Short mmCIF file of C-alpha atoms and ligand atoms in Angstrom, two decimals:
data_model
loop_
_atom_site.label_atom_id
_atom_site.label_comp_id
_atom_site.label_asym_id
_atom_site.label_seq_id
_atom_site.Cartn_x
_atom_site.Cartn_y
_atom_site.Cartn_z
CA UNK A 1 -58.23 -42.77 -32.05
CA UNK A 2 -55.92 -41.71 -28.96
CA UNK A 3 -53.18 -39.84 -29.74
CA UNK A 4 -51.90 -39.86 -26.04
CA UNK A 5 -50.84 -36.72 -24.35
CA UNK A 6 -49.68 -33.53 -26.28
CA UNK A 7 -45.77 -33.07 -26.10
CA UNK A 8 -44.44 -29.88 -26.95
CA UNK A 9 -40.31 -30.68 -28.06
CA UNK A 10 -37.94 -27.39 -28.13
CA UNK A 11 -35.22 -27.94 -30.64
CA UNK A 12 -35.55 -29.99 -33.75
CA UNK A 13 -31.89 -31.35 -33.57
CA UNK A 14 -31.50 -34.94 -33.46
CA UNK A 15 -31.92 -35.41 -29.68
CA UNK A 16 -35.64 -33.49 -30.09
CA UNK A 17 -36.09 -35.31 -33.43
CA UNK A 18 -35.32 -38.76 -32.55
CA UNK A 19 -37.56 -38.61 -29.16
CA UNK A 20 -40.46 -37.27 -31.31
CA UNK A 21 -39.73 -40.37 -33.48
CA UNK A 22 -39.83 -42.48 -30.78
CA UNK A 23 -42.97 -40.82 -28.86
CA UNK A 24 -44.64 -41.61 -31.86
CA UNK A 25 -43.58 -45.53 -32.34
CA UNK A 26 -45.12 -46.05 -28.39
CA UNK A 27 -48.04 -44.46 -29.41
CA UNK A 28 -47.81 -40.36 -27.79
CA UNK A 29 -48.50 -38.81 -31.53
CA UNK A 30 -49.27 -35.71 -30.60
CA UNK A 31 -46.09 -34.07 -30.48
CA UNK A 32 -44.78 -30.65 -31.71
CA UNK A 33 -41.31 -30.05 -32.36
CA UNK A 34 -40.31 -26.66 -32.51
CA UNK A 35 -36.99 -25.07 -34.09
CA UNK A 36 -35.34 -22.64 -34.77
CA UNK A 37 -33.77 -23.21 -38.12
CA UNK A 38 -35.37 -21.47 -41.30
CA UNK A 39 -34.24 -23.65 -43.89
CA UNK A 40 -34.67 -27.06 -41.90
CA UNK A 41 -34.55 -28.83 -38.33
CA UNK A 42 -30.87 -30.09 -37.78
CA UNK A 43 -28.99 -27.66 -35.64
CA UNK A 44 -25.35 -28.78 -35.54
CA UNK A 45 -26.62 -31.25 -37.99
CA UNK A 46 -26.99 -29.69 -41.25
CA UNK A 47 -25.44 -28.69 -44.50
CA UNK A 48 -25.65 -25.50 -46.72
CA UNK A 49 -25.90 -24.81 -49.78
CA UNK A 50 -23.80 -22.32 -52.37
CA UNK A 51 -23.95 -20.81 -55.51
CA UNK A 52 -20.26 -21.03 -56.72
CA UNK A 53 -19.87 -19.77 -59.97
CA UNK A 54 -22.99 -21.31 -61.34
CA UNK A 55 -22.61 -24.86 -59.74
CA UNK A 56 -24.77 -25.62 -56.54
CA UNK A 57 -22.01 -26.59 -53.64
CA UNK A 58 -23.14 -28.73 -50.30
CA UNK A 59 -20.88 -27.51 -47.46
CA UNK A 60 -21.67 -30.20 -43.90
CA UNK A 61 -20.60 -27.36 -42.11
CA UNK A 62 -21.30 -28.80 -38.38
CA UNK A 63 -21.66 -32.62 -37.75
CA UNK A 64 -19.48 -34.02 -39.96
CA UNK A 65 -19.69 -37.96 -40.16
CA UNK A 66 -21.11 -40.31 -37.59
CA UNK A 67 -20.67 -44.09 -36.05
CA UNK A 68 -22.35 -46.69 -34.28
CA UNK A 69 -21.66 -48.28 -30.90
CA UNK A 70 -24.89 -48.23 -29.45
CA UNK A 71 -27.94 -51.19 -30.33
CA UNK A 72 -30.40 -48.77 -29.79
CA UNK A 73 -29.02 -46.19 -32.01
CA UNK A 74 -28.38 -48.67 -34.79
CA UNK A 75 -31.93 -49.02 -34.81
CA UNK A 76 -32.07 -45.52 -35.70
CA UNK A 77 -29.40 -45.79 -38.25
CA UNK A 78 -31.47 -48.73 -39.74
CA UNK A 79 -34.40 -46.58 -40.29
CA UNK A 80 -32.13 -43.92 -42.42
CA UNK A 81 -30.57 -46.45 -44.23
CA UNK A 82 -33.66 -47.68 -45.55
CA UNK A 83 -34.95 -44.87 -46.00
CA UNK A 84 -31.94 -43.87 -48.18
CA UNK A 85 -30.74 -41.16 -45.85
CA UNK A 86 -27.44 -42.49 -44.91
CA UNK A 87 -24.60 -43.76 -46.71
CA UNK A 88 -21.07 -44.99 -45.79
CA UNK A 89 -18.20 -42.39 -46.05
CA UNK A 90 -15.38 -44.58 -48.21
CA UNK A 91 -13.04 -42.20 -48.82
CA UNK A 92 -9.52 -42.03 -46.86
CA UNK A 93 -10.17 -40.83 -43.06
CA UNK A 94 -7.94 -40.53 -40.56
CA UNK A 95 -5.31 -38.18 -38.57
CA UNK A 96 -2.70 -35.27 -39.39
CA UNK A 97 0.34 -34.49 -38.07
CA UNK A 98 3.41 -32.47 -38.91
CA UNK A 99 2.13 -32.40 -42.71
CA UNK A 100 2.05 -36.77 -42.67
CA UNK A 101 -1.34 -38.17 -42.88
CA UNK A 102 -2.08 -41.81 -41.30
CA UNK A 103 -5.28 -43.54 -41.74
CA UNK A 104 -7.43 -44.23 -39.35
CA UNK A 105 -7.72 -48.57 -39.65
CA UNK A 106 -9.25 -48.78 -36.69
CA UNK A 107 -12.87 -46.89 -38.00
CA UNK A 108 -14.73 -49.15 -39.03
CA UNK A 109 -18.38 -47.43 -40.53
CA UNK A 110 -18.41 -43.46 -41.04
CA UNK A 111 -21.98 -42.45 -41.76
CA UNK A 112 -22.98 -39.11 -43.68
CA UNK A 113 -25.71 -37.97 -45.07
CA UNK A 114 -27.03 -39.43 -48.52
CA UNK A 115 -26.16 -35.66 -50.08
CA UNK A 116 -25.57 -33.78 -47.13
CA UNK A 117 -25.52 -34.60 -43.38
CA UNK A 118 -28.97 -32.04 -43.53
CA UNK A 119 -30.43 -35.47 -45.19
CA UNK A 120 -30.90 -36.83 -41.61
CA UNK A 121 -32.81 -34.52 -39.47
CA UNK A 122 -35.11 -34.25 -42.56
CA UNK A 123 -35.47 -37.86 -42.96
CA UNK A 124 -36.21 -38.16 -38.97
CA UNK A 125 -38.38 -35.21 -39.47
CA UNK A 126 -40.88 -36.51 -42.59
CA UNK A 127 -43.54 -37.62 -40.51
CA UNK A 128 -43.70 -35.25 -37.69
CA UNK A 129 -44.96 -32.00 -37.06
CA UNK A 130 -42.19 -29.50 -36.68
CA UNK A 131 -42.69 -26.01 -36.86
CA UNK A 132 -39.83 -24.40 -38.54
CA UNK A 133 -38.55 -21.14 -38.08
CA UNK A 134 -40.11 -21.09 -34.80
CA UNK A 135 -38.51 -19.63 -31.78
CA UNK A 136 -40.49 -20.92 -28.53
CA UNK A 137 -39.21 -18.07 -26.19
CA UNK A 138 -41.50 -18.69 -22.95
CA UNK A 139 -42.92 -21.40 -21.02
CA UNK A 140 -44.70 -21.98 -18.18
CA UNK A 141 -46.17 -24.88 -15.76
CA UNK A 142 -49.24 -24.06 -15.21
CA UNK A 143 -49.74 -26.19 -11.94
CA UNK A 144 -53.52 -26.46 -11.02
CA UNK A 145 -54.19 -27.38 -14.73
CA UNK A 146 -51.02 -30.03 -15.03
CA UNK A 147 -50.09 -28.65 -18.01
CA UNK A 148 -46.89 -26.55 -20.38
CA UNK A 149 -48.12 -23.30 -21.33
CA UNK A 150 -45.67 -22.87 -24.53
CA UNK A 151 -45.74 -19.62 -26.18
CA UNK A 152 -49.01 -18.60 -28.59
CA UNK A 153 -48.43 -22.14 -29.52
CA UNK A 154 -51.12 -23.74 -26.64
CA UNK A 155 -51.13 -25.99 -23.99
CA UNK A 156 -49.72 -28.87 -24.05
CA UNK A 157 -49.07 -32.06 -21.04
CA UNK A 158 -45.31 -32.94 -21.23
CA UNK A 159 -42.60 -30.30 -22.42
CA UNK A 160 -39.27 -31.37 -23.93
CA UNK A 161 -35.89 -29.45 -23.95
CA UNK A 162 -34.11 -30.39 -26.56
CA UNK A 163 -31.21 -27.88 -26.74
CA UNK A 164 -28.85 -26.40 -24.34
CA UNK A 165 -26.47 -23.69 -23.72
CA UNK A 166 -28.06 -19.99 -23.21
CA UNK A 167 -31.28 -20.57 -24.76
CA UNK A 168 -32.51 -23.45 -22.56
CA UNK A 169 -31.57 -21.60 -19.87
CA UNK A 170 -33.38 -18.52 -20.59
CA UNK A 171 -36.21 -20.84 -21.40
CA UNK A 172 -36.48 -22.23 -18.09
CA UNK A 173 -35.51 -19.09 -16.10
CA UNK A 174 -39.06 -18.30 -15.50
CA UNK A 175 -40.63 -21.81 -16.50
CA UNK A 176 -41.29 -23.28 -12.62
CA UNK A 177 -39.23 -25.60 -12.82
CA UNK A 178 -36.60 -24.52 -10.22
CA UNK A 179 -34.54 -27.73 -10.24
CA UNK A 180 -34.41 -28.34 -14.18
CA UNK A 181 -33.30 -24.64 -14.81
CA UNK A 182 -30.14 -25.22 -12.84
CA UNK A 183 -28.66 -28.11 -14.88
CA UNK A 184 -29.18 -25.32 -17.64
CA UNK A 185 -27.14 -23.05 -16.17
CA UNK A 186 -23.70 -22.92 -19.23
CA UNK A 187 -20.62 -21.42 -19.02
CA UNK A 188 -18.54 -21.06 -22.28
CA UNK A 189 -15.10 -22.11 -22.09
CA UNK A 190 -11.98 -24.53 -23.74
CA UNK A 191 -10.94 -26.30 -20.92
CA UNK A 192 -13.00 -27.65 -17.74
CA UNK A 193 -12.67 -26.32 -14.59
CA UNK A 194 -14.09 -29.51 -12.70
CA UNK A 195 -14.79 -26.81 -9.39
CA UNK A 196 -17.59 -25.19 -11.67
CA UNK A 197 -20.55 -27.25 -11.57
CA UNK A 198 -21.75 -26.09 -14.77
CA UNK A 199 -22.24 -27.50 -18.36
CA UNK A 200 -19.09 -26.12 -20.40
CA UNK A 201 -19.40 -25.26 -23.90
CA UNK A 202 -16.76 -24.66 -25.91
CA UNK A 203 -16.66 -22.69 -29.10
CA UNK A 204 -15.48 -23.44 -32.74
CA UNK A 205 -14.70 -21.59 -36.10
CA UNK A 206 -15.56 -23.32 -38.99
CA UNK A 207 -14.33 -22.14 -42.74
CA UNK A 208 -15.96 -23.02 -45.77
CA UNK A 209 -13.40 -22.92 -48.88
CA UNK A 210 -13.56 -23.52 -52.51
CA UNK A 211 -10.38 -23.70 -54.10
CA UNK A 212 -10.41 -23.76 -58.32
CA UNK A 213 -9.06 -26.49 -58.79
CA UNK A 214 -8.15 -29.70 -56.48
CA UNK A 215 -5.34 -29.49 -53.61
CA UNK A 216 -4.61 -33.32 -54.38
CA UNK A 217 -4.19 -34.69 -51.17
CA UNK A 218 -4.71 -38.09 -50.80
CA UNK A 219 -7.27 -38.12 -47.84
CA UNK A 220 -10.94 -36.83 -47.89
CA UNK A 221 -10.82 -36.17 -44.06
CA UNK A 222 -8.40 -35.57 -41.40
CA UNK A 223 -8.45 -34.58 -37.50
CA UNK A 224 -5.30 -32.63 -36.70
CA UNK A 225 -3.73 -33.04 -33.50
CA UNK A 226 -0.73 -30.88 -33.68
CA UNK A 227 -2.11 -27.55 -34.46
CA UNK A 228 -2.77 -24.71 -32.45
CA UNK A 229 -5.76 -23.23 -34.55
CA UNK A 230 -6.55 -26.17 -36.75
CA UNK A 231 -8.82 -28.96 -35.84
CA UNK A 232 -10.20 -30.88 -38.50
CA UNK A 233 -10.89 -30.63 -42.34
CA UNK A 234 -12.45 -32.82 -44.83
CA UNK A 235 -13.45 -32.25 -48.47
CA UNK A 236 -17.17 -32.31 -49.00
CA UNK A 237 -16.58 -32.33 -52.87
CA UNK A 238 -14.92 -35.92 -52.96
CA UNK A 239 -17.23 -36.95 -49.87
CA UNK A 240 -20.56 -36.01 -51.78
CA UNK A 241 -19.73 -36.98 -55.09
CA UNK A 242 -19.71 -40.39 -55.36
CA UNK A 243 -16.54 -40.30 -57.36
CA UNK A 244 -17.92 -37.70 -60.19
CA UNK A 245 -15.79 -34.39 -58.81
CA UNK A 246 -15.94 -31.62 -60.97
CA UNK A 247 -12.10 -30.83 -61.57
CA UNK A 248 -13.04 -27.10 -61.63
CA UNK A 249 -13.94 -26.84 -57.97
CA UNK A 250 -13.00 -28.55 -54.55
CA UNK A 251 -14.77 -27.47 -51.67
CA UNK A 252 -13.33 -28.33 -47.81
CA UNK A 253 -14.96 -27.80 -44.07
CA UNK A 254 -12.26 -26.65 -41.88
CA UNK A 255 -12.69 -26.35 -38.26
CA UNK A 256 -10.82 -24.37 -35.82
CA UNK A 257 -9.45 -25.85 -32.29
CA UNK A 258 -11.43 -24.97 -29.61
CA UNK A 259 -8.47 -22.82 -28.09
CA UNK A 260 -9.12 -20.86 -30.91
CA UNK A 261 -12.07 -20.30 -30.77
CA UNK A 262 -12.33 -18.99 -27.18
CA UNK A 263 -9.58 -16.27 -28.77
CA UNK A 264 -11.51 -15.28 -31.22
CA UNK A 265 -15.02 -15.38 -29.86
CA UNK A 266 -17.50 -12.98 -30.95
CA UNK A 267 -21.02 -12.73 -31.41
CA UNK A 268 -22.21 -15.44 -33.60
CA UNK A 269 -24.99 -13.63 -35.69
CA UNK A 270 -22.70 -10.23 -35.79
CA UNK A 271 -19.32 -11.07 -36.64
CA UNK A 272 -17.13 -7.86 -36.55
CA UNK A 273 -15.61 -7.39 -40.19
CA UNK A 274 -12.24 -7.32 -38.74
CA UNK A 275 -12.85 -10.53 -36.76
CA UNK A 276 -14.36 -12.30 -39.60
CA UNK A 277 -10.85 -11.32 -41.77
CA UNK A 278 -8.34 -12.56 -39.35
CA UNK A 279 -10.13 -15.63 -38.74
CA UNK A 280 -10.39 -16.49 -42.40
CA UNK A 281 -6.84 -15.91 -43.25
CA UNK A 282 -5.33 -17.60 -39.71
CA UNK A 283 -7.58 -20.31 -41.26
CA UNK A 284 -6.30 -20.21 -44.05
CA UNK A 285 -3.05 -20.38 -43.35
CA UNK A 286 -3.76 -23.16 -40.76
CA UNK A 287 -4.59 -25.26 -43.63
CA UNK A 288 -1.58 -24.27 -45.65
CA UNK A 289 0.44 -25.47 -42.67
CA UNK A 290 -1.26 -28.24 -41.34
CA UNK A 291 -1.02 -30.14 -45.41
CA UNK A 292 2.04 -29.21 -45.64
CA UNK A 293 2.55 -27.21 -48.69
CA UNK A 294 4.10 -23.71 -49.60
CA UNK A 295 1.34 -22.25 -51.13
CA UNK A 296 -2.79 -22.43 -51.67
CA UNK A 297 -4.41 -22.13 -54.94
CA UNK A 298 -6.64 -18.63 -54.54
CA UNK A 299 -10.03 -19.61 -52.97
CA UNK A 300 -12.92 -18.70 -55.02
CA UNK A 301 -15.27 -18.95 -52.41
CA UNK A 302 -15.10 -18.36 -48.25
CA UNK A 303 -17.27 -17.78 -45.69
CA UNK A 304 -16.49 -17.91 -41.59
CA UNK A 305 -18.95 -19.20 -39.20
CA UNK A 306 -18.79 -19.45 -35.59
CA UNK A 307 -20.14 -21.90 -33.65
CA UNK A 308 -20.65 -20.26 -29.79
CA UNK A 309 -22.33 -23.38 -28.19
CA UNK A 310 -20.09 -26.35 -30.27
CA UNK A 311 -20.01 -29.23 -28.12
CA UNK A 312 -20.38 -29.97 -24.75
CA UNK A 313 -16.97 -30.33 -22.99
CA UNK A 314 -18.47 -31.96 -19.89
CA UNK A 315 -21.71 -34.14 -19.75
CA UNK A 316 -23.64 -34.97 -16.93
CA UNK A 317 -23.25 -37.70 -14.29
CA UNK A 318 -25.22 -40.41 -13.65
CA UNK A 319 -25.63 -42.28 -16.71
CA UNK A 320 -29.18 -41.66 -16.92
CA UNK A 321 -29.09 -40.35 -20.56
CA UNK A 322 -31.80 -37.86 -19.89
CA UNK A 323 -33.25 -35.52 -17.57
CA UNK A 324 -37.21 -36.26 -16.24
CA UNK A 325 -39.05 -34.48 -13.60
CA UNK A 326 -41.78 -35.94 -13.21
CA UNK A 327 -43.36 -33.40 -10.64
CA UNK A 328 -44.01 -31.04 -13.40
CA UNK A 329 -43.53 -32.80 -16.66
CA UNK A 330 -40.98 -31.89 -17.98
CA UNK A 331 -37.70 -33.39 -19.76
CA UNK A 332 -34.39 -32.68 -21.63
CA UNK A 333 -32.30 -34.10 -24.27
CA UNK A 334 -29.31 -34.25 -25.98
CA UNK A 335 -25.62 -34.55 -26.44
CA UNK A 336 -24.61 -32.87 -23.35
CA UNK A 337 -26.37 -35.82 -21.12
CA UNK A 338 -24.08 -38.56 -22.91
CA UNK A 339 -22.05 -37.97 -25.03
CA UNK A 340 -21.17 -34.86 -27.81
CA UNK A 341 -22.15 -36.67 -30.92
CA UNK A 342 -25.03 -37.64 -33.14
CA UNK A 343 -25.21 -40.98 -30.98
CA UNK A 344 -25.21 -39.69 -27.71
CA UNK A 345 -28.07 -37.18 -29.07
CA UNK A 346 -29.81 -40.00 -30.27
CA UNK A 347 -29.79 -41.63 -27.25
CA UNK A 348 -30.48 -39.11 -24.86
CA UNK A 349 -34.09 -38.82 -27.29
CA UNK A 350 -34.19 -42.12 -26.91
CA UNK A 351 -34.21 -42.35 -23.33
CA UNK A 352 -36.21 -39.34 -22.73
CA UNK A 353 -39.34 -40.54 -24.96
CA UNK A 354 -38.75 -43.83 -22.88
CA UNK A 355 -39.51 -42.26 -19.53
CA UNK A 356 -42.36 -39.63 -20.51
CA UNK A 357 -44.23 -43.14 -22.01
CA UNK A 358 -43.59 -44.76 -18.63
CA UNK A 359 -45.30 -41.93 -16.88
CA UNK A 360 -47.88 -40.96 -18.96
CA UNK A 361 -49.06 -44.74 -18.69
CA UNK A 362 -48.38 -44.75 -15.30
CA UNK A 363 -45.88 -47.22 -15.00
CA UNK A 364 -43.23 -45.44 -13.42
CA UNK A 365 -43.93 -41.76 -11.77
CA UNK A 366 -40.36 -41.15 -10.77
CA UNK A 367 -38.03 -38.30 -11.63
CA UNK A 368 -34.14 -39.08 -13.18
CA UNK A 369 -32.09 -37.37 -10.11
CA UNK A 370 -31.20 -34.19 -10.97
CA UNK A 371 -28.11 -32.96 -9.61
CA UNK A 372 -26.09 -30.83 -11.21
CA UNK A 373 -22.94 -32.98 -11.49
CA UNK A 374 -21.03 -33.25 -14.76
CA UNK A 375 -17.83 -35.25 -15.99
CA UNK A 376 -15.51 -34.71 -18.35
CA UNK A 377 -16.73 -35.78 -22.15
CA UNK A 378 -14.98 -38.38 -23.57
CA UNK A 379 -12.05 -37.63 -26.41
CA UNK A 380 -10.35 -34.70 -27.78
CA UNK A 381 -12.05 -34.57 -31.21
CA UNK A 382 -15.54 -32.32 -31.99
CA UNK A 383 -17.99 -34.71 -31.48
CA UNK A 384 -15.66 -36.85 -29.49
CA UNK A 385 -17.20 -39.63 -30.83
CA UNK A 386 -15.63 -43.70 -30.69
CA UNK A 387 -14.05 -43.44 -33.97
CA UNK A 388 -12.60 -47.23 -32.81
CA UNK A 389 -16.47 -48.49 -32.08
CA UNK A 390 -16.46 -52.63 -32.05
CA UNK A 391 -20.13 -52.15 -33.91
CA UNK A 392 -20.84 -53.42 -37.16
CA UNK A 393 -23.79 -52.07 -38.81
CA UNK A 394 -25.70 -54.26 -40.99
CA UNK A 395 -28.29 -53.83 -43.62
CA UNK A 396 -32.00 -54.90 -42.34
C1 FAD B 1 -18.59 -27.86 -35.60
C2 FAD B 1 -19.15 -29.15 -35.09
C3 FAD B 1 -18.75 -30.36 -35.62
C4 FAD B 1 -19.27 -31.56 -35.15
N1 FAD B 1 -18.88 -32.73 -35.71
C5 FAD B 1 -19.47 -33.89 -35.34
C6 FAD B 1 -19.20 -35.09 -36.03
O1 FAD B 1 -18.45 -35.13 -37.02
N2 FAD B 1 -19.81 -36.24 -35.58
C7 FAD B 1 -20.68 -36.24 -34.54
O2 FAD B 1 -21.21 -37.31 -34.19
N3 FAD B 1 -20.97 -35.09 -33.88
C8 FAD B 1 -20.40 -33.93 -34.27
N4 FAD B 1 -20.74 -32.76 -33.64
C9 FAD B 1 -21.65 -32.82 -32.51
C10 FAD B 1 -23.11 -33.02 -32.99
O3 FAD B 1 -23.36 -32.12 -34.04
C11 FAD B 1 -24.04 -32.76 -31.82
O4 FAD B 1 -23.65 -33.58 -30.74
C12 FAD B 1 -25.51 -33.07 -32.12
O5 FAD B 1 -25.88 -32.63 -33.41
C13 FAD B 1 -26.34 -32.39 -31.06
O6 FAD B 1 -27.72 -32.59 -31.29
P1 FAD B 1 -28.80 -32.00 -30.27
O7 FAD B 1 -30.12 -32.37 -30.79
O8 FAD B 1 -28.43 -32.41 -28.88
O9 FAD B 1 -28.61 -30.41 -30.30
P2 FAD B 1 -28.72 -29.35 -31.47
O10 FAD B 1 -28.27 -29.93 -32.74
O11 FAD B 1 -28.00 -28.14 -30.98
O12 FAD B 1 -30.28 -29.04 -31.60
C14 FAD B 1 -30.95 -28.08 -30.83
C15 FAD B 1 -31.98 -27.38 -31.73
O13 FAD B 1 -32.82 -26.57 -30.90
C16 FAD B 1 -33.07 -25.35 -31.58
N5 FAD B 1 -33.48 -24.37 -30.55
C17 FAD B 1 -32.71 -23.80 -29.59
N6 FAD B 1 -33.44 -22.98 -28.84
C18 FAD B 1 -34.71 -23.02 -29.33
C19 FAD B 1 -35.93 -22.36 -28.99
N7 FAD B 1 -36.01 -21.53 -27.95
N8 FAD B 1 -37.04 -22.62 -29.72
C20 FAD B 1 -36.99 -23.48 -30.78
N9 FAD B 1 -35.85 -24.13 -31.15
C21 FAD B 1 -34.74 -23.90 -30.44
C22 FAD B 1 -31.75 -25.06 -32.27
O14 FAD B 1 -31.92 -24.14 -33.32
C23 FAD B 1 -31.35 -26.45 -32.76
O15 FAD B 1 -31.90 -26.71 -34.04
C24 FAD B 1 -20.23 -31.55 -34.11
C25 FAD B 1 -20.67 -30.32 -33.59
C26 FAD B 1 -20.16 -29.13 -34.09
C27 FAD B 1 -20.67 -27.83 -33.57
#
């Protein structure tokens, strides 16, 4: 039986793993994902796991929660659901300010993962075939043979980007494929400068705390608007539990603003000792200040991690939702073509696995235009995504 033509996809996020996913349902099976991460595809989609005094603790230490606005995504969401992936967040979400939370009426679903937002990419990842742990480091179009020379890994007809910032432009520096490379070019900043026609990235600290016993506040997640160094935090204890929290330990994401993290950027796999200190106690302290109370019960766990390529703080014009060139076969996906969440991810796979069916049957040989012209990303908040959406998700 066919399998169609062989797709190589580099980056098992959700953008990589949902075009795989959909490659598959138009009948292109032959797909390899590659990715990076050791203990499971994800990227800023995933949870980890700690030993804290004895007890196993799930920190979502990227992607926090995510909603629906777009039919084609609900699709998506359907699958998890029945799958059992996915579950509505209940508890109390919503914003802080000056110590005074307010809830947030106007959200209508939050989505997380079933025990850990992890519990998604490996749900969209069950029946593929990702190699984990894998770096892809170098490709090339070979031209007279029509096809993606990835790595050790083979040849293979189509080639999908699915990750940005330095890496995907490294990729392509050498790939031959001149006008894709250039929409890879990043610059890492916290603000836009609209004159620079490149993808921005900002960065962002997150903290992982376990305090003893609970802090008592009366919301499980919060986006702070008010705070120089604090931008969100949300405890994965009550969020995880179902309701059965262990009165011995609460454990919280915290993540910094994105101001702060451009002043205290570092290198992300060798945070300087003194770097990793002040961050955790300005943190810290951010969270003393932003709940408004005199004091924190000691932590009995912490750990820092930096995020150097968060979100995308500019996505790129056009509304195309992907990038195709069709002149060498070759595509890209994810958040920075729509929007900097788990939907506009989705989509953007979506989209992509759309167009490399069209021209692998023939149906449409054209290219997406590929200038490199970006706008600035909707919202304020990480992910910036429609916490207000209209959409309704229903059980199938
Ligand atoms: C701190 C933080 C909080 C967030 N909170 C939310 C939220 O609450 N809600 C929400 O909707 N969105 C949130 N987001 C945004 C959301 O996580 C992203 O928009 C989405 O996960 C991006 O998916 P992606 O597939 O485009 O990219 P990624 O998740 O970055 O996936 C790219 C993958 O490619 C891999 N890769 C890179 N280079 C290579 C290579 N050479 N070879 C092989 N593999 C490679 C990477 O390891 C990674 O696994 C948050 C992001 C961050 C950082």
């Amino acid at each position: 039986m066919s399998r169609g033509p062989s797709v190589a996809v580099i980056g098992g996020g959700i953008a990589g793993l949902v075009c795989a996913n959909r490659l598959a349902q138009l009948g292109i099976s032959n797909v390899v994902v590659f990715d990076t991460g050791r203990h499971g595809p994800g990227g800023r989609c995933s949870s980890r796991h700690v030993n804290i005094s004895g007890r196993l603790q799930t920190f979502d230490h990227s992607a926090q929660y995510f909603t629906v606005s777009d039919s084609r995504f609900a699709k998506v969401v359907s699958y998890l659901d029945r799958k059992g992936a996915i579950k509505i967040w209940h508890g109390k979400l919503g914003t802080l300010k000056r110590g005074k939370f307010t809830e947030d009426k106007n959200l209508t679903q939050a989505f997380i993962g079933k025990t850990g937002m992890e519990d998604i990419p490996k749900c969209l990842a069950e029946t593929l075939n990702v190699k984990q742990g894998t770096w892809a480091g170098n490709v090339v179009w070979e031209g007279t043979a029509g096809k993606w020379n990835v790595d050790r890994h083979g040849m293979f007809d189509y080639l999908v980007i699915a990750h940005n910032g330095k890496c995907a432009d490294k990729l392509m520096s050498n790939a031959g494929a001149a006008a894709v490379h250039k929409l890879t070019q990043v610059r890492f900043s916290d603000r836009l400068n609209p004159k620079d026609k490149r993808m921005h990235l900002c960065s962002i600290w997150a903290l992982l705390v376990c305090f003893p016993k609970s802090l008592e506040l009366k919301f499980e997640g919060a986006h702070v608007f008010d705070d120089e160094d604090i931008s969100w935090l949300a405890n994965n204890t009550a969020k995880l539990s179902n309701g059965h929290q262990s009165p011995q330990q609460e454990c919280w994401t915290v993540f910094s603003t994105r101001q702060f993290g451009t002043k205290h950027k570092c290198s992300q796999e060798n945070i300087p000792p003194g770097v990793e200190r002040e961050v955790k106690s300005r943190l810290l302290e951010g969270v003393r200040r932003v709940i408004g109370v005199t004091c924190l019960p000691e932590p009995i766990y912490t750990r820092v991690q930096l995020w150097g390529a968060a979100v995308p703080l500019n996505v790129l014009q056009g509304g195309e939702e992907c990038v195709f060139d069709g002149r060498c076969n070759v595509g890209i996906c994810g958040d920075w073509l729509t929007s900097p969440c788990i939907q506009g991810a989705a989509v953007s796979g979506l989209a992509l696995a759309e167009k490399i069916h069209k021209h692998a049957t023939g149906e449409n040989k054209s290219s997406t235009s590929i200038l490199p012209e970006f706008k600035a990303a909707d919202g304020e908040v990480i992910g910036a995504f429609p916490t207000n959406s209209q959409m309704v998700f229903h059980k199938t």
